[in-house]
Coordinates of C-alpha atoms in Angstrom, one line a residue:
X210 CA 33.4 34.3 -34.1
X211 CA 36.3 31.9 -34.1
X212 CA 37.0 33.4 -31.0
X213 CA 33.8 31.8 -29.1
X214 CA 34.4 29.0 -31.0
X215 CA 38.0 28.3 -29.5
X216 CA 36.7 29.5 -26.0
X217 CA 33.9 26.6 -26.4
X218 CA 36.3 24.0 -27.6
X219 CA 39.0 24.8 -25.2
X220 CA 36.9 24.5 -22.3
X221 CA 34.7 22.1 -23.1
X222 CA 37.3 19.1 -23.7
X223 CA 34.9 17.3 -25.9
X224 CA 32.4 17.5 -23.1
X225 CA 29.2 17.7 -25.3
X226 CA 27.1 18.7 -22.5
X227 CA 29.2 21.5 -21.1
X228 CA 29.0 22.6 -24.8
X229 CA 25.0 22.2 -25.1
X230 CA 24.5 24.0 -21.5
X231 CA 27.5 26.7 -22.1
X232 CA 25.5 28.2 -25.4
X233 CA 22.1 28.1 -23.4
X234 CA 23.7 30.3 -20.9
X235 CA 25.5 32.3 -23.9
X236 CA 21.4 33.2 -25.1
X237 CA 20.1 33.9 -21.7
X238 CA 22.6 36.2 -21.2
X239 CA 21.6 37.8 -24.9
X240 CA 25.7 36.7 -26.1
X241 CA 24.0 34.7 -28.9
X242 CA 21.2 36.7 -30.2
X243 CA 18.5 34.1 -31.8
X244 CA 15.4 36.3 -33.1
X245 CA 16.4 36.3 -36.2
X246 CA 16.1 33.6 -38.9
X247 CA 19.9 32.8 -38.2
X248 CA 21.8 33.3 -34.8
X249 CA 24.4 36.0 -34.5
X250 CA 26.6 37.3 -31.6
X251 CA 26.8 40.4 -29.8
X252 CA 30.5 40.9 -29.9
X253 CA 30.7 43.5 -27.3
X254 CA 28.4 41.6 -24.7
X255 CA 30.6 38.4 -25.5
X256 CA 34.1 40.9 -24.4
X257 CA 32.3 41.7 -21.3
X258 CA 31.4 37.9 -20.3
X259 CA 33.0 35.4 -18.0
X260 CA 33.0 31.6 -19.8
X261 CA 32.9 29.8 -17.0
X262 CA 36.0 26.8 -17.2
X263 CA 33.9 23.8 -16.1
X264 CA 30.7 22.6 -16.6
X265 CA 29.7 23.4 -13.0
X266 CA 30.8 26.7 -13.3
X267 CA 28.0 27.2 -16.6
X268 CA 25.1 25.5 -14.4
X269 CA 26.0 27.9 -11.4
X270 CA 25.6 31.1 -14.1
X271 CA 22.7 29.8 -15.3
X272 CA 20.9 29.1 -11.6
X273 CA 22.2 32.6 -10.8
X274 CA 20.0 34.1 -14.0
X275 CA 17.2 32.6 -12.7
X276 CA 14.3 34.8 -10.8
X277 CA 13.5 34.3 -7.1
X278 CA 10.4 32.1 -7.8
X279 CA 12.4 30.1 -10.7
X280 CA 15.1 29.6 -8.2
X281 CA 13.2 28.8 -5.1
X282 CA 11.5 26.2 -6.6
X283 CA 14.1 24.2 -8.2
X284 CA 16.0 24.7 -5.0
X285 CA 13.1 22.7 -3.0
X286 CA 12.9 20.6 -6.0
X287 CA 16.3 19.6 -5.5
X288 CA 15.6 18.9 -2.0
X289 CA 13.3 15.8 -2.8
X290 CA 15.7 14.2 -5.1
X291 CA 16.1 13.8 -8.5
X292 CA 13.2 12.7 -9.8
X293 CA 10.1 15.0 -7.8
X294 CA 6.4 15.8 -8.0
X295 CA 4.7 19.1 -8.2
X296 CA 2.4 18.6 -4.8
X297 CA 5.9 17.6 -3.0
X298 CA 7.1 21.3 -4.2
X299 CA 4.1 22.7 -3.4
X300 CA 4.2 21.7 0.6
X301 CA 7.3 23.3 0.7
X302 CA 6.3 26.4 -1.4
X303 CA 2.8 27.3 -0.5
X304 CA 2.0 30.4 -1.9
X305 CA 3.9 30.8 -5.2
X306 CA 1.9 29.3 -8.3
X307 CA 4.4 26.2 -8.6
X308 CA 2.7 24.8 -11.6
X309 CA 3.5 27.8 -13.3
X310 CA 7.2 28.1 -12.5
X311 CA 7.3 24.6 -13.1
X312 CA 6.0 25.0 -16.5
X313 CA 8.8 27.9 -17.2
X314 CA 11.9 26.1 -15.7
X315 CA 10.8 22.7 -18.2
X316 CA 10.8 25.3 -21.2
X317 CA 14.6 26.5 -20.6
X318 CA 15.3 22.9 -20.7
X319 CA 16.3 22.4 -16.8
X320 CA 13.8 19.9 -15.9
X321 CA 11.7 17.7 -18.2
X322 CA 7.8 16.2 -16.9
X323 CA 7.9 12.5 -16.8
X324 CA 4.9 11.2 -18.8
X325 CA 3.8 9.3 -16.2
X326 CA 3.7 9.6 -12.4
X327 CA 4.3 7.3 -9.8
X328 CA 1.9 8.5 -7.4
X329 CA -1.7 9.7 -8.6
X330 CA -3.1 12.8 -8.8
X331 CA 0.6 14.8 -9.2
X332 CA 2.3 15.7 -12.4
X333 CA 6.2 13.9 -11.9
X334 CA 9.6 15.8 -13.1
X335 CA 13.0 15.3 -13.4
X336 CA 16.4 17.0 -13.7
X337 CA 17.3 17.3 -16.9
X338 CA 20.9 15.7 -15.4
X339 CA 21.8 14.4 -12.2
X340 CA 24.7 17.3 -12.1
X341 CA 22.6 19.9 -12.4
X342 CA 20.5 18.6 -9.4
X343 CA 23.6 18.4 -7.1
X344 CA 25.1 21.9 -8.2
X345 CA 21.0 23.4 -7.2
X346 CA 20.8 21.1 -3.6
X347 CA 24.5 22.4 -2.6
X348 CA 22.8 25.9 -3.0
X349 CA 20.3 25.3 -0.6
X350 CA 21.5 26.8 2.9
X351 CA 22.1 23.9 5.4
X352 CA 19.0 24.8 8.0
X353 CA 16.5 24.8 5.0
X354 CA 17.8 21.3 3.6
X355 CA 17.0 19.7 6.9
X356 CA 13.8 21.7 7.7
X357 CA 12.4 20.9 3.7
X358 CA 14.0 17.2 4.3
X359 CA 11.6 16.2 7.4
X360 CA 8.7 18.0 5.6
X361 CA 9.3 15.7 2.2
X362 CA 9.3 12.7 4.6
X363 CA 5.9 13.5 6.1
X364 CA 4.8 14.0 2.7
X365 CA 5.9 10.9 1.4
X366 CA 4.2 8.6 4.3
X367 CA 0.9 10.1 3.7
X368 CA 1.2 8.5 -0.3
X369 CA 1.6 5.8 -2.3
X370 CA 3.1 4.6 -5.6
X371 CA 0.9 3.8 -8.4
X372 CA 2.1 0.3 -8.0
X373 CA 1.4 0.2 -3.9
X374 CA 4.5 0.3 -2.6
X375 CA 5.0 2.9 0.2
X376 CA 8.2 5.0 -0.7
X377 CA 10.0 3.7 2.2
X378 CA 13.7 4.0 1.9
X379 CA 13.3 7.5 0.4
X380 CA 11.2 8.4 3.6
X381 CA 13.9 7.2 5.5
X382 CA 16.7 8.9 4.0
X383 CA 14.6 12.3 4.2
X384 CA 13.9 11.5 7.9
X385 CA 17.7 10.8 8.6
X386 CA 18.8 13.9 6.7
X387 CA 16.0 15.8 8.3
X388 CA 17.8 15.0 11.6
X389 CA 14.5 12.7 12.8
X390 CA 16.5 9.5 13.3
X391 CA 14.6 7.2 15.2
X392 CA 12.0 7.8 12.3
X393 CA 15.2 7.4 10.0
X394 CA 15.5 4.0 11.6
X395 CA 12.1 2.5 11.5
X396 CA 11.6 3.3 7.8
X397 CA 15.1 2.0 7.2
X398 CA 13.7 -1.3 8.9
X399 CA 10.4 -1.2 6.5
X400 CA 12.3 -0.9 3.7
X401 CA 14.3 -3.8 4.7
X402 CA 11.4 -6.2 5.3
X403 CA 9.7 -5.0 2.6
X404 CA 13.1 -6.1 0.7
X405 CA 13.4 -9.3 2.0
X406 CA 9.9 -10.2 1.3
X407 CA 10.9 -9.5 -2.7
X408 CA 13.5 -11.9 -2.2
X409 CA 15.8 -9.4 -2.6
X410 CA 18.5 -10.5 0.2
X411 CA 21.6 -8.0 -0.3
X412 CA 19.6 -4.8 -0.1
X413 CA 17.9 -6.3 2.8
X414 CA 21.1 -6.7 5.0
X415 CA 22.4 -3.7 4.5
X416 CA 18.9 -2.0 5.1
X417 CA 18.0 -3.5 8.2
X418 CA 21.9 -2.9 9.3
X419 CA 21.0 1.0 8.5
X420 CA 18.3 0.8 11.0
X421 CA 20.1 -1.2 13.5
X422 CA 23.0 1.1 13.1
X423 CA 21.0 4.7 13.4
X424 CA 19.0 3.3 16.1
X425 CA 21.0 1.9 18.9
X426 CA 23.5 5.5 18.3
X427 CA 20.7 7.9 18.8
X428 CA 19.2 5.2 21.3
X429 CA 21.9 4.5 23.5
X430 CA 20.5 4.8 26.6
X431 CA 17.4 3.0 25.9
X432 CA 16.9 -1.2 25.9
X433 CA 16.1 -2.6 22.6
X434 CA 12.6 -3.8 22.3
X435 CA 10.2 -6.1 20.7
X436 CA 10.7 -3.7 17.1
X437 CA 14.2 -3.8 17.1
X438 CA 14.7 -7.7 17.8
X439 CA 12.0 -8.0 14.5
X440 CA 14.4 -6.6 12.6
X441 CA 17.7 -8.3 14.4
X442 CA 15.1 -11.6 12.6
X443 CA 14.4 -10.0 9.5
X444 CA 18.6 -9.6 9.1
X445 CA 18.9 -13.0 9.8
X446 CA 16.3 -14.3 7.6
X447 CA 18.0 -12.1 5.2
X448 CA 21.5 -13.7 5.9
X449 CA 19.9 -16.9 5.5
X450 CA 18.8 -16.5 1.6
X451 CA 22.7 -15.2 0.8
X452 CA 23.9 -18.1 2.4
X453 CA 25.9 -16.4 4.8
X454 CA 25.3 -18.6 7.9
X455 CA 28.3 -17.7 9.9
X456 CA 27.1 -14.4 9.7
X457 CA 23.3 -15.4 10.4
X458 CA 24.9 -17.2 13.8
X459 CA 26.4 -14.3 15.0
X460 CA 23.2 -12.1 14.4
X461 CA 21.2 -14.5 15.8
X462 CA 23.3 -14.6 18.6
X463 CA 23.1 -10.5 20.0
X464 CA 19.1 -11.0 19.1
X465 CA 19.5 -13.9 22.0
X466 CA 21.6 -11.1 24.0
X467 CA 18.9 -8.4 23.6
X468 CA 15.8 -10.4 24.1
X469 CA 17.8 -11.6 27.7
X470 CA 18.3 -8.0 28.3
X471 CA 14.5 -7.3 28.0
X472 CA 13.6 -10.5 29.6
X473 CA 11.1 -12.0 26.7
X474 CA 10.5 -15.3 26.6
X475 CA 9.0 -15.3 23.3
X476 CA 11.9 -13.5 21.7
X477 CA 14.3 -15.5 23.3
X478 CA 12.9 -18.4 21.8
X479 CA 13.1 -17.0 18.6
X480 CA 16.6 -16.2 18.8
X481 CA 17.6 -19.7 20.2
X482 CA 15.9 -21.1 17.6
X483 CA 17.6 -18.7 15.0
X484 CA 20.9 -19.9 16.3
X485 CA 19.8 -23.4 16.1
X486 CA 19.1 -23.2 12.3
X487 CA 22.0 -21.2 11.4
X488 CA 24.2 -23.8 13.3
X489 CA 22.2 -26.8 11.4
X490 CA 22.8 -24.7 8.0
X491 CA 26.5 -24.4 8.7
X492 CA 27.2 -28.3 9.3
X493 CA 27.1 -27.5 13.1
X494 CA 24.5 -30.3 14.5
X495 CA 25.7 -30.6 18.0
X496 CA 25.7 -27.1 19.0
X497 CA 22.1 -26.9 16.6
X498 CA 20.6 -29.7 18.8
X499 CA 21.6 -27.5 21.8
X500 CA 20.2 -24.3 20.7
X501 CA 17.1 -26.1 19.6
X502 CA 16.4 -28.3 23.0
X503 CA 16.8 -25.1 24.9
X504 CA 14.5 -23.1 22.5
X505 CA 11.9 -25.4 23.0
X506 CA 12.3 -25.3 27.1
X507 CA 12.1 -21.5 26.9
X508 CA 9.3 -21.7 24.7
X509 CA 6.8 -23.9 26.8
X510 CA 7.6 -21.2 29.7
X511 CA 6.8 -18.4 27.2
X512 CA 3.0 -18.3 28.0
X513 CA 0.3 -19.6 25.6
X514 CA -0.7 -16.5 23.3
X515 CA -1.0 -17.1 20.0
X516 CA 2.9 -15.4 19.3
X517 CA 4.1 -17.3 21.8
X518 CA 1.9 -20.3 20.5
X519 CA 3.9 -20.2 17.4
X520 CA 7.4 -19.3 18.4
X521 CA 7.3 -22.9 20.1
X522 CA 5.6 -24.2 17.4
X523 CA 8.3 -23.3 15.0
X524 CA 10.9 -24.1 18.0
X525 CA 9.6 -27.6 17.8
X526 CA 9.6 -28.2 14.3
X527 CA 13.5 -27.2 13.9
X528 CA 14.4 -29.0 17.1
X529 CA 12.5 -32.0 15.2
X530 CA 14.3 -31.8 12.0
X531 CA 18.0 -31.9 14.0
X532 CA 16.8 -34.6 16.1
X533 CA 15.2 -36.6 12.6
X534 CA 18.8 -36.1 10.9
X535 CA 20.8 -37.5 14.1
X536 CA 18.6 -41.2 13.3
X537 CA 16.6 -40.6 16.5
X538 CA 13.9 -41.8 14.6
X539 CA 11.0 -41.7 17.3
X540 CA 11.7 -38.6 19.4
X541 CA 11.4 -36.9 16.1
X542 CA 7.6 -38.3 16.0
X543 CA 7.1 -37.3 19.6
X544 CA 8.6 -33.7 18.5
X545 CA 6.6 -33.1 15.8
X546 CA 3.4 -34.9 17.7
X547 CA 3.8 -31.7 20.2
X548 CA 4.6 -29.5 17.5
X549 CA 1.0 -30.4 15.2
X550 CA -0.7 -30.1 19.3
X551 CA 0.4 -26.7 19.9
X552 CA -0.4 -25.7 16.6
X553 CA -3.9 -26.1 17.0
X554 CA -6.6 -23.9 16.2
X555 CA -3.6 -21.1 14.5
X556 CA -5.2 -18.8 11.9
X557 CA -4.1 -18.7 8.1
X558 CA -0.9 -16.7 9.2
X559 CA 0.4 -20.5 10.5
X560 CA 3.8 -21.1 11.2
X561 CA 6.5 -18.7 10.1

């Protein structure tokens, strides 16, 4: 009827996929009858039926059609993201036949089944569009999101990707939105190493930052400690790659301030000797050679385990390198000389 037919155009703005979803609605609702070898419309269901205006409106009838189990599961789908597997729904809703529901929500065309999976032994979906995921998750009342949240997270650290890498900013994210955010924090800092190890500097920063950030607010009252001055490193290492040495000096400067706080030696000489290449990196040589001579006084006070071993180690060899470019020639021999001596006997992992 050209009536539907200026409805649809009107509303839909040229938006083809308000169009496509608005007649799936129209035939679940039996407006557009389809049994027959051509469509037709029943007229007097179509006078008795709200159009919704926007896109979001049509998604919202269609997620109300849906039955309990339909519902329920695309709700916790929703919950994992939008790409999701069929074991991750299942831990959150035991008891229903998921592959089943699954299998009816793919044939109205809400979800489609990736051909592959990224973690074995599951069958992996995905929202047909990343609107219709976000109408479903803002559904979901607020106390199940975070419940279904921290139980996606545990889920996710007991598997792996086909490929072998641990899903670990995703476990993050579902840890911090689960309200568990020290765990938020150390998976924000594994995904950050795990970043700057793929040479992949930018994500790296503002990973490791993440972590940083969650930790020390829902940690406030505690000292920082020997995994939290790791990943002050890693974000300097990071700042290092980008080039950003300024930066790197000011990191490596509140790692100094933290390690003092916990009174290590080990870490402080890791943070002095941070400082002391970020100062060399930026042109700064004087205030490098300072950094670096009192790395390396810290460092032979730092004990002799094999961490310790190589903190000085690597203390030496940067000291070395600002002492060879100032022309002092000899002491840089005598440096390094120390440096090969205390390296002794290390294992493959050798200096960092």
């Amino acid at each position: 009827p050209s009536e539907l037919r200026d409805r649809i155009v009107d509303n839909g703005s040229g938006n083809p996929l308000y169009i496509e979803e608005l007649v799936k609605m129209l035939i679940e609702q039996r407006v557009i009858l389809t049994e027959e070898s051509y469509w037709s419309v029943d007229e007097k269901r179509l006078d008795e039926t709200v159009i919704p205006a926007t896109l979001t409106g049509v998604i919202q009838s269609r997620l109300d059609r849906l039955s309990p189990p339909e519902k329920g599961v695309l709700q916790r789908a929703s919950v994992i993201g939008h790409e999701f597997w069929d074991a991750a729904v299942d831990r959150l809703e035991p008891g229903v036949n998921v592959q089943t529901v699954l299998e009816s929500l793919r044939s109205k065309e809400l979800l489609y089944q990736k051909q592959n999976s990224a973690i074995s032994d599951t069958k992996e979906f995905v929202f047909k569009y990343a609107l219709l995921r976000d109408v479903t998750y803002e559904t979901v009342l607020i106390s199940d999101r975070k419940k279904w949240h921290g139980l996606i997270a545990d889920w996710l650290v007991t598997v792996k990707s086909e490929s072998g890498n641990e899903f670990s900013q995703a476990i993050a994210e579902h840890f911090q939105m689960g309200g568990k955010i020290s765990e938020a924090a150390k998976w924000f800092a594994v995904a950050g190493k795990q970043a700057q190890l793929s040479h992949s500097p930018d994500p790296a920063v503002r990973l490791i930052r993440k972590a940083l950030g969650l930790w020390l607010e829902n940690e406030r009252d505690s000292e920082e400690s020997a995994d939290t001055l790791e990943w002050r490193e890693v974000l300097v290492r990071a700042l290092w790659s980008r080039g950003d040495f300024a930066a790197a000096a000011e990191e490596s400067e509140k790692m100094y301030s933290a390690a003092l706080d916990i009174g290590d030696l080990c870490w402080q000489t890791r943070a002095l000797t941070e400082i002391s290449v970020s100062m060399f990196e930026s042109g700064k040589t004087s205030k490098a050679l300072e950094a670096g001579k009192k790395a390396v006084e810290v460092g032979r006070k730092s004990g002799t385990t094999d961490t310790a071993r190589m903190a000085l180690s690597n203390a030496l060899f940067r000291y070395g390198r600002t002492v060879y470019t100032l022309g002092e020639f000899e002491k840089a021999e005598k440096i390094a000389k120390e440096a090969v001596e205390v390296s002794k006997d290390f294992d493959e992992v050798g200096l960092k």
